[in-house]
PDB file of C-alpha atoms in Angstrom:
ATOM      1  CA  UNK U   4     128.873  97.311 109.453  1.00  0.00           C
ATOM      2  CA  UNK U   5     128.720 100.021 107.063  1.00  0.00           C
ATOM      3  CA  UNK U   6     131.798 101.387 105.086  1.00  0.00           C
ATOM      4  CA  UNK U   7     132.685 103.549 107.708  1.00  0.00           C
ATOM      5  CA  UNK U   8     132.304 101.216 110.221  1.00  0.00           C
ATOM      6  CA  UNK U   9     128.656 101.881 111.819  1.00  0.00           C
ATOM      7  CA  UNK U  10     126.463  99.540 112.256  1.00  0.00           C
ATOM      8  CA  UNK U  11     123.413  99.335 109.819  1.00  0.00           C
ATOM      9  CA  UNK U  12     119.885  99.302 111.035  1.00  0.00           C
ATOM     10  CA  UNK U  13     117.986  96.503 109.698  1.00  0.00           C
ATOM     11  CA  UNK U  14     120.680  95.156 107.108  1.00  0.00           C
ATOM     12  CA  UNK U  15     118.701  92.333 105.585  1.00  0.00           C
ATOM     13  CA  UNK U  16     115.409  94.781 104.782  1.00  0.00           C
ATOM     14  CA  UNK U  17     118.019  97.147 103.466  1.00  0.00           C
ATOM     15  CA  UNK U  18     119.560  95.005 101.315  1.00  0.00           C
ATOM     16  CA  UNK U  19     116.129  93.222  99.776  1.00  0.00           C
ATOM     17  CA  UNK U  20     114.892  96.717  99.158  1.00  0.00           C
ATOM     18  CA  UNK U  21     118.180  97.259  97.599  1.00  0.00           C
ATOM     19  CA  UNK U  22     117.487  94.448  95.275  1.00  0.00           C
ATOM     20  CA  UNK U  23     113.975  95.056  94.240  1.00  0.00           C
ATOM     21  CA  UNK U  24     115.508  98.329  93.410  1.00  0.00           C
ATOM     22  CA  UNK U  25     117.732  96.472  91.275  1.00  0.00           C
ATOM     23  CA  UNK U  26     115.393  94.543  89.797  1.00  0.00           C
ATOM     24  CA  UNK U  27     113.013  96.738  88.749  1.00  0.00           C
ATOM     25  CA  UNK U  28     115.065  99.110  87.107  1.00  0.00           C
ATOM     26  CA  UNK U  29     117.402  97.377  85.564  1.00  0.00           C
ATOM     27  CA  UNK U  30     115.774  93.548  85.548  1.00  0.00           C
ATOM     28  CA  UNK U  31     116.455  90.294  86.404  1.00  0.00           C
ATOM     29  CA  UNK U  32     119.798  89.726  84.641  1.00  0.00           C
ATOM     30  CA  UNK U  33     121.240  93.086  86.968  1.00  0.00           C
ATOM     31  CA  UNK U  34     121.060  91.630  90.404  1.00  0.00           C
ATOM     32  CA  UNK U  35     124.045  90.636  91.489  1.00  0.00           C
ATOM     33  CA  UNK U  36     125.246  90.401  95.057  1.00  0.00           C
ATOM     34  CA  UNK U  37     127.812  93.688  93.415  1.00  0.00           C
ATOM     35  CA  UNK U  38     125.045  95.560  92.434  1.00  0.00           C
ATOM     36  CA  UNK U  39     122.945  94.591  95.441  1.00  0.00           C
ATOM     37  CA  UNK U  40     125.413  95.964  97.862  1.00  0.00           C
ATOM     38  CA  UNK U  41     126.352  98.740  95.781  1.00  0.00           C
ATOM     39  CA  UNK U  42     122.422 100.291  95.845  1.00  0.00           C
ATOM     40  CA  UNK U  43     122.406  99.708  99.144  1.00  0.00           C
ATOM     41  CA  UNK U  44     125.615 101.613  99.755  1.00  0.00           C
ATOM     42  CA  UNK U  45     127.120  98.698 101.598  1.00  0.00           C
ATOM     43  CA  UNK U  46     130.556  97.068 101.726  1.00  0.00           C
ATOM     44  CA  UNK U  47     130.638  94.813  98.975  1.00  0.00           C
ATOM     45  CA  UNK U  48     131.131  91.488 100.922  1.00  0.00           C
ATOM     46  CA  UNK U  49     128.093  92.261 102.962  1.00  0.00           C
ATOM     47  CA  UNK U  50     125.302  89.826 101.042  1.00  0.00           C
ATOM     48  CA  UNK U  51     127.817  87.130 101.220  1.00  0.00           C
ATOM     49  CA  UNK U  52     128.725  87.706 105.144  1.00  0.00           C
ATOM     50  CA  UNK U  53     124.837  87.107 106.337  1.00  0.00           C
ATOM     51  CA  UNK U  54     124.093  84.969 102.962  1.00  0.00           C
ATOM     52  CA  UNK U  55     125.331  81.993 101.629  1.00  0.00           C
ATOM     53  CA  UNK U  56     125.307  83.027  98.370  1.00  0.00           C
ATOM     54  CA  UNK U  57     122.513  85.096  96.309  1.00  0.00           C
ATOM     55  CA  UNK U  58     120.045  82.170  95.743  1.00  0.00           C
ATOM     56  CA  UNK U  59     119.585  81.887  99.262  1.00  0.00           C
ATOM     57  CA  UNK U  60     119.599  85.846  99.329  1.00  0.00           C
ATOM     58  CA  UNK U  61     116.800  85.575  96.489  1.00  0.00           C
ATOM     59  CA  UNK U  62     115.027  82.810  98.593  1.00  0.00           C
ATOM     60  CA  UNK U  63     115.165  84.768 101.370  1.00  0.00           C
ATOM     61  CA  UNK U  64     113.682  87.984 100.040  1.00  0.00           C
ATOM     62  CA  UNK U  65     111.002  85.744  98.763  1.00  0.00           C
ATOM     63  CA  UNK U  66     109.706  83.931 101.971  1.00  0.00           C
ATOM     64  CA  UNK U  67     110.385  87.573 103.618  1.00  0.00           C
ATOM     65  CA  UNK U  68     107.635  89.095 101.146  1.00  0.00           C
ATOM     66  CA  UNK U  69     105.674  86.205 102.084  1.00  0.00           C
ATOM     67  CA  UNK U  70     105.735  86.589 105.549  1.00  0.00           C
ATOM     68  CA  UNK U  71     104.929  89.794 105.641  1.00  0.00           C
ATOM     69  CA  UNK U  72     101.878  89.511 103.054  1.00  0.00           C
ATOM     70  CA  UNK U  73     100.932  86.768 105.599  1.00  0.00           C
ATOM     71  CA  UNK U  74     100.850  89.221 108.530  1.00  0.00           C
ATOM     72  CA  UNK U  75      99.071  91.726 106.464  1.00  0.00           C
ATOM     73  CA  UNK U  76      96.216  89.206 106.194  1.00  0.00           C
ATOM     74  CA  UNK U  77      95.856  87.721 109.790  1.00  0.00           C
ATOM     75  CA  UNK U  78      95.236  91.806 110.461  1.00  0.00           C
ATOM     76  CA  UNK U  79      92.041  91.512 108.681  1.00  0.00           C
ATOM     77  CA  UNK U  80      90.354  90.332 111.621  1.00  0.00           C
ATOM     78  CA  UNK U  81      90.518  94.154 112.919  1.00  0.00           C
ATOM     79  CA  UNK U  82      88.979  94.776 109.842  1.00  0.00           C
ATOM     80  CA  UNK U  83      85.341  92.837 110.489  1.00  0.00           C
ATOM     81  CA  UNK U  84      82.405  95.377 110.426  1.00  0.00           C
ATOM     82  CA  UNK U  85      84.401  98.347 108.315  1.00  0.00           C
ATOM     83  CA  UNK U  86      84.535  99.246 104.934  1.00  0.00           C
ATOM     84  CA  UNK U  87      83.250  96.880 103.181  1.00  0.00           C
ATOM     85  CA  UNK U  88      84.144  92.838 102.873  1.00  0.00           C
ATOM     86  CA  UNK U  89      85.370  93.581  98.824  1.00  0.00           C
ATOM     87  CA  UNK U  90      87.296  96.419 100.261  1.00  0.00           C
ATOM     88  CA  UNK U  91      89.160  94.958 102.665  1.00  0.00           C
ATOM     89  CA  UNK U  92      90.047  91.522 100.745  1.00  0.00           C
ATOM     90  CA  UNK U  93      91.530  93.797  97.611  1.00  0.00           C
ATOM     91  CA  UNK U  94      93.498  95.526 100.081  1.00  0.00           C
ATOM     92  CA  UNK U  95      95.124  92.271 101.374  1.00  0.00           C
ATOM     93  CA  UNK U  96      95.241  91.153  97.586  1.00  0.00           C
ATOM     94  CA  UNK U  97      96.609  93.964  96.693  1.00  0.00           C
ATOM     95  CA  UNK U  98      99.240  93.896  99.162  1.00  0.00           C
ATOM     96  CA  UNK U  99     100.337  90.628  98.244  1.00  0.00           C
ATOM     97  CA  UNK U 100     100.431  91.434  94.414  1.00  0.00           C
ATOM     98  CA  UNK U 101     102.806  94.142  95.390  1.00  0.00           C
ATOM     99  CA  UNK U 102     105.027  92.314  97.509  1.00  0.00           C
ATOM    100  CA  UNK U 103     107.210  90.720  95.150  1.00  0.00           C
ATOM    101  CA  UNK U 104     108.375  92.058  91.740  1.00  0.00           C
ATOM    102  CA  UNK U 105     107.395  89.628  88.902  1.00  0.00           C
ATOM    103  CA  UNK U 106     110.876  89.397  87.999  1.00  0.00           C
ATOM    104  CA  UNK U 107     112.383  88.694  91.785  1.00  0.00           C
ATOM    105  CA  UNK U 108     109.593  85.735  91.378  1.00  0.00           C
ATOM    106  CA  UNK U 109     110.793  84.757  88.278  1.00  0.00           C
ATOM    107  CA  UNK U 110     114.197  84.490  89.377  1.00  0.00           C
ATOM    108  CA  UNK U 111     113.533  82.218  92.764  1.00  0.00           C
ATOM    109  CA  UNK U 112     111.431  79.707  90.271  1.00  0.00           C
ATOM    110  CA  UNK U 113     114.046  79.704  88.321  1.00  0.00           C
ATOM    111  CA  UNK U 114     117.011  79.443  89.907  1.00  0.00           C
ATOM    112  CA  UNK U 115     117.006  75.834  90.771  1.00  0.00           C
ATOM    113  CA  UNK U 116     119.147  76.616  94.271  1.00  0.00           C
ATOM    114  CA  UNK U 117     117.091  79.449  94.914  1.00  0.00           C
ATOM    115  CA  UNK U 118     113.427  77.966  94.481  1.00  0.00           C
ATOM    116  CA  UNK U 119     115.111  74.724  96.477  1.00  0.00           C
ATOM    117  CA  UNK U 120     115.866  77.174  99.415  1.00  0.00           C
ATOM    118  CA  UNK U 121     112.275  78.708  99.001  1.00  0.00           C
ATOM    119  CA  UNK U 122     110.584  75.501  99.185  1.00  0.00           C
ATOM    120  CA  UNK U 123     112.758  74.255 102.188  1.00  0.00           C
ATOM    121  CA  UNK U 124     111.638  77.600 103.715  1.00  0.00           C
ATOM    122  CA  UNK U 125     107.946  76.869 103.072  1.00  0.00           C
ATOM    123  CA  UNK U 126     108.214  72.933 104.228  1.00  0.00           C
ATOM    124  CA  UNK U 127     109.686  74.452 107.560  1.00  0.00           C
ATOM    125  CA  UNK U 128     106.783  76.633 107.837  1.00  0.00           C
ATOM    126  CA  UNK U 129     107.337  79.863 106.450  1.00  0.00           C
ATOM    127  CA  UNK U 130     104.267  81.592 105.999  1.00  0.00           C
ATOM    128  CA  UNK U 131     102.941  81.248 102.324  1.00  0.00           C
ATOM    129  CA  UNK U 132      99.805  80.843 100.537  1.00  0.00           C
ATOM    130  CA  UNK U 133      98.217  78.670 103.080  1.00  0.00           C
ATOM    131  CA  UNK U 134      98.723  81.009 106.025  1.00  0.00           C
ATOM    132  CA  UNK U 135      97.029  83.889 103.999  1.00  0.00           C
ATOM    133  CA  UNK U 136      94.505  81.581 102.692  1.00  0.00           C
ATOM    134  CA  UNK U 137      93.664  80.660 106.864  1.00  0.00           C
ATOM    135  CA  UNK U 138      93.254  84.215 107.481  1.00  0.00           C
ATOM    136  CA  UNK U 139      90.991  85.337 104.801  1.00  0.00           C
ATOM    137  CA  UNK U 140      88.440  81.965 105.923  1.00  0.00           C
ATOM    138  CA  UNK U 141      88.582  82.741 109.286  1.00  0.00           C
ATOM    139  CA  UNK U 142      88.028  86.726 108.233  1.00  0.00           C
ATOM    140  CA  UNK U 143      84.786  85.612 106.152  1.00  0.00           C
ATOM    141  CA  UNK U 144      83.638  83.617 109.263  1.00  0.00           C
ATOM    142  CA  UNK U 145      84.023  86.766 111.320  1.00  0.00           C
ATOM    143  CA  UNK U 146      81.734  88.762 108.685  1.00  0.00           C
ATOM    144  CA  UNK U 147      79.456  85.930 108.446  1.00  0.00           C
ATOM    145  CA  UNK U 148      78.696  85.935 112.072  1.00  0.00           C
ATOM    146  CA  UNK U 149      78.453  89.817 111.718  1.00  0.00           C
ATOM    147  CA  UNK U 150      75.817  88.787 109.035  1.00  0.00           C
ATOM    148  CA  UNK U 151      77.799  91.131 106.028  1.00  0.00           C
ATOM    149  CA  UNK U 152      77.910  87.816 103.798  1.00  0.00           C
ATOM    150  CA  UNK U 153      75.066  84.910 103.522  1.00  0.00           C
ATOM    151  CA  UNK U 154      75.220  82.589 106.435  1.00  0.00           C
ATOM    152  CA  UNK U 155      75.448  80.075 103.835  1.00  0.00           C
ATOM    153  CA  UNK U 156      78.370  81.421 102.167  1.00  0.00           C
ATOM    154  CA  UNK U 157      81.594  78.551 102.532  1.00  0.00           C
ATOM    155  CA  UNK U 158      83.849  80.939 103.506  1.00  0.00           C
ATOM    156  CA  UNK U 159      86.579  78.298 103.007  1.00  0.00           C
ATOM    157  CA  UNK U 160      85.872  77.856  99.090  1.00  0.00           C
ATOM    158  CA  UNK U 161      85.844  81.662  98.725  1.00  0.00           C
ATOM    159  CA  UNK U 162      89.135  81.983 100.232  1.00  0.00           C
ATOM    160  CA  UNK U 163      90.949  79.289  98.396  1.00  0.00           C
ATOM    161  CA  UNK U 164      89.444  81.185  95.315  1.00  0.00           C
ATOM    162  CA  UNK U 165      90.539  84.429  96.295  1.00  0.00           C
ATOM    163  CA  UNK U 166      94.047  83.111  97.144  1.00  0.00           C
ATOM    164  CA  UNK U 167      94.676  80.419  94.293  1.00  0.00           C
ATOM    165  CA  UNK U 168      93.766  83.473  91.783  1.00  0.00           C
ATOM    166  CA  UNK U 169      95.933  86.098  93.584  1.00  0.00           C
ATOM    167  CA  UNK U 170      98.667  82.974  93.114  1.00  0.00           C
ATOM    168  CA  UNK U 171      98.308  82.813  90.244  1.00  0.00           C
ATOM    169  CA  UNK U 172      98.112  86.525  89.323  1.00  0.00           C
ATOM    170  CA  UNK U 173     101.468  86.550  91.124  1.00  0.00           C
ATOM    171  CA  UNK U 174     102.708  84.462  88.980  1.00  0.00           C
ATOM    172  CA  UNK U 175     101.597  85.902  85.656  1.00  0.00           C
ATOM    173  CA  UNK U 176     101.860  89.464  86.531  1.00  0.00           C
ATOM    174  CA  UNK U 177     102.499  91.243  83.035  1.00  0.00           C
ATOM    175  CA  UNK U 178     101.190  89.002  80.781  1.00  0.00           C
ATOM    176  CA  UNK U 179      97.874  88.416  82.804  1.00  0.00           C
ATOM    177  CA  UNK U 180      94.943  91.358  82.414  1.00  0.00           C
ATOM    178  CA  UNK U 181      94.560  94.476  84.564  1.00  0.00           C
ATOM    179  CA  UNK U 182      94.709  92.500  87.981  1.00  0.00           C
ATOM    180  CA  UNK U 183      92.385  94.978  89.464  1.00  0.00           C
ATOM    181  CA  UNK U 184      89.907  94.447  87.100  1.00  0.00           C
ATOM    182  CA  UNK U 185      90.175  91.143  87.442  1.00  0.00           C
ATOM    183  CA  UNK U 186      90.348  91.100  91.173  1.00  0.00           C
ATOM    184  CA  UNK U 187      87.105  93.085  91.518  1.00  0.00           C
ATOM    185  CA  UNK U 188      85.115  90.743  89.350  1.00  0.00           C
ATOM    186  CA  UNK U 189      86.369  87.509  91.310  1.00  0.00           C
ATOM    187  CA  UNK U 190      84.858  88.916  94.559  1.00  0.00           C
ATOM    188  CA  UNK U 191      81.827  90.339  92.834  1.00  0.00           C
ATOM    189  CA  UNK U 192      81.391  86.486  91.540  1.00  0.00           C
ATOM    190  CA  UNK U 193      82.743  85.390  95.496  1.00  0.00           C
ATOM    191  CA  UNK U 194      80.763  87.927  97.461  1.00  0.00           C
ATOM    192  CA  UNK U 195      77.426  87.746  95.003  1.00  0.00           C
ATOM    193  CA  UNK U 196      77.261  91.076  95.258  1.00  0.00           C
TER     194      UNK U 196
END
């Protein structure tokens, strides 16, 4: 319930937009379940009502992002035969490269309870890595069969590629080069085109 006593659409998207709010302008060391609640314009107790505490809130968010980067790339099968097959994989890139603030990953690494409650997540089955990494083979099989990359192309190597730099992009995001840049030349290298 909000302050005044209406029920809030979609609390838990509310509140993790709240905190990547947070986060970005005012950085890691800012989010607090206080100043969570506070740019979301909720009752203060709210996090802690539908979260244990906030490194299961910062877990959550995480395997949240994950998920949906995860359904973002099992849509690229409605993608086979348009654009192009560069296009469509920096898109999905892209959108996983922008679904988590460097610092929000920084903090679920290294807040031991949160990156605990992340991997538990993961173990269970949350989508991660693997499930985008699935999505983009069976994507490059589609376009094979289409005949947009070389039959002999192993989709599966160019997918664990693609994923295992966007990973670690992810994970280096502000020291690491322009990630565009860096993006386009892995599938130039990947697609030999």
């Amino acid at each position: 319930m909000s302050p005044r006593g209406v029920a809030i659409p979609d609390l838990r998207e509310r509140l993790f937009a709240a905190a990547e709010r947070v986060v970005a302008r005012d950085g890691a060391a800012a989010l607090t379940s206080r100043a969570v609640t506070a740019e979301a314009d909720c009752a203060k107790g709210v996090l802690h009502t539908h979260f244990s505490g906030l490194d299961e809130f910062v877990a959550e968010l995480v395997l949240d992002r994950f998920a949906r980067s995860a359904r973002q790339a099992e849509a690229l099968h409605t993608k086979v035969g348009q654009a192009t097959v560069a296009e469509n994989l920096r898109e999905v890139v892209g959108a996983l490269l922008d679904s988590l603030p460097p610092a929000v990953v920084g903090l679920a690494m290294t807040r031991p309870k949160a990156a605990s409650h992340t991997r538990q997540g993961f173990q269970s089955g949350a989508p991660a890595f693997d499930a985008i990494q699935h999505a983009v083979t069976g994507y490059l099989e589609a376009e094979q069969r289409d005949g947009r990359i070389p039959a002999d192309s192993d989709a599966a190597a160019i997918a664990l590629a693609l994923v295992g730099t966007t990973h670690h992009l992810l994970m280096t995001r502000g020291t690491a080069p322009d990630t565009a840049v860096t993006v386009r030349r892995l599938l130039a290298v990947l697609l030999d085109s």
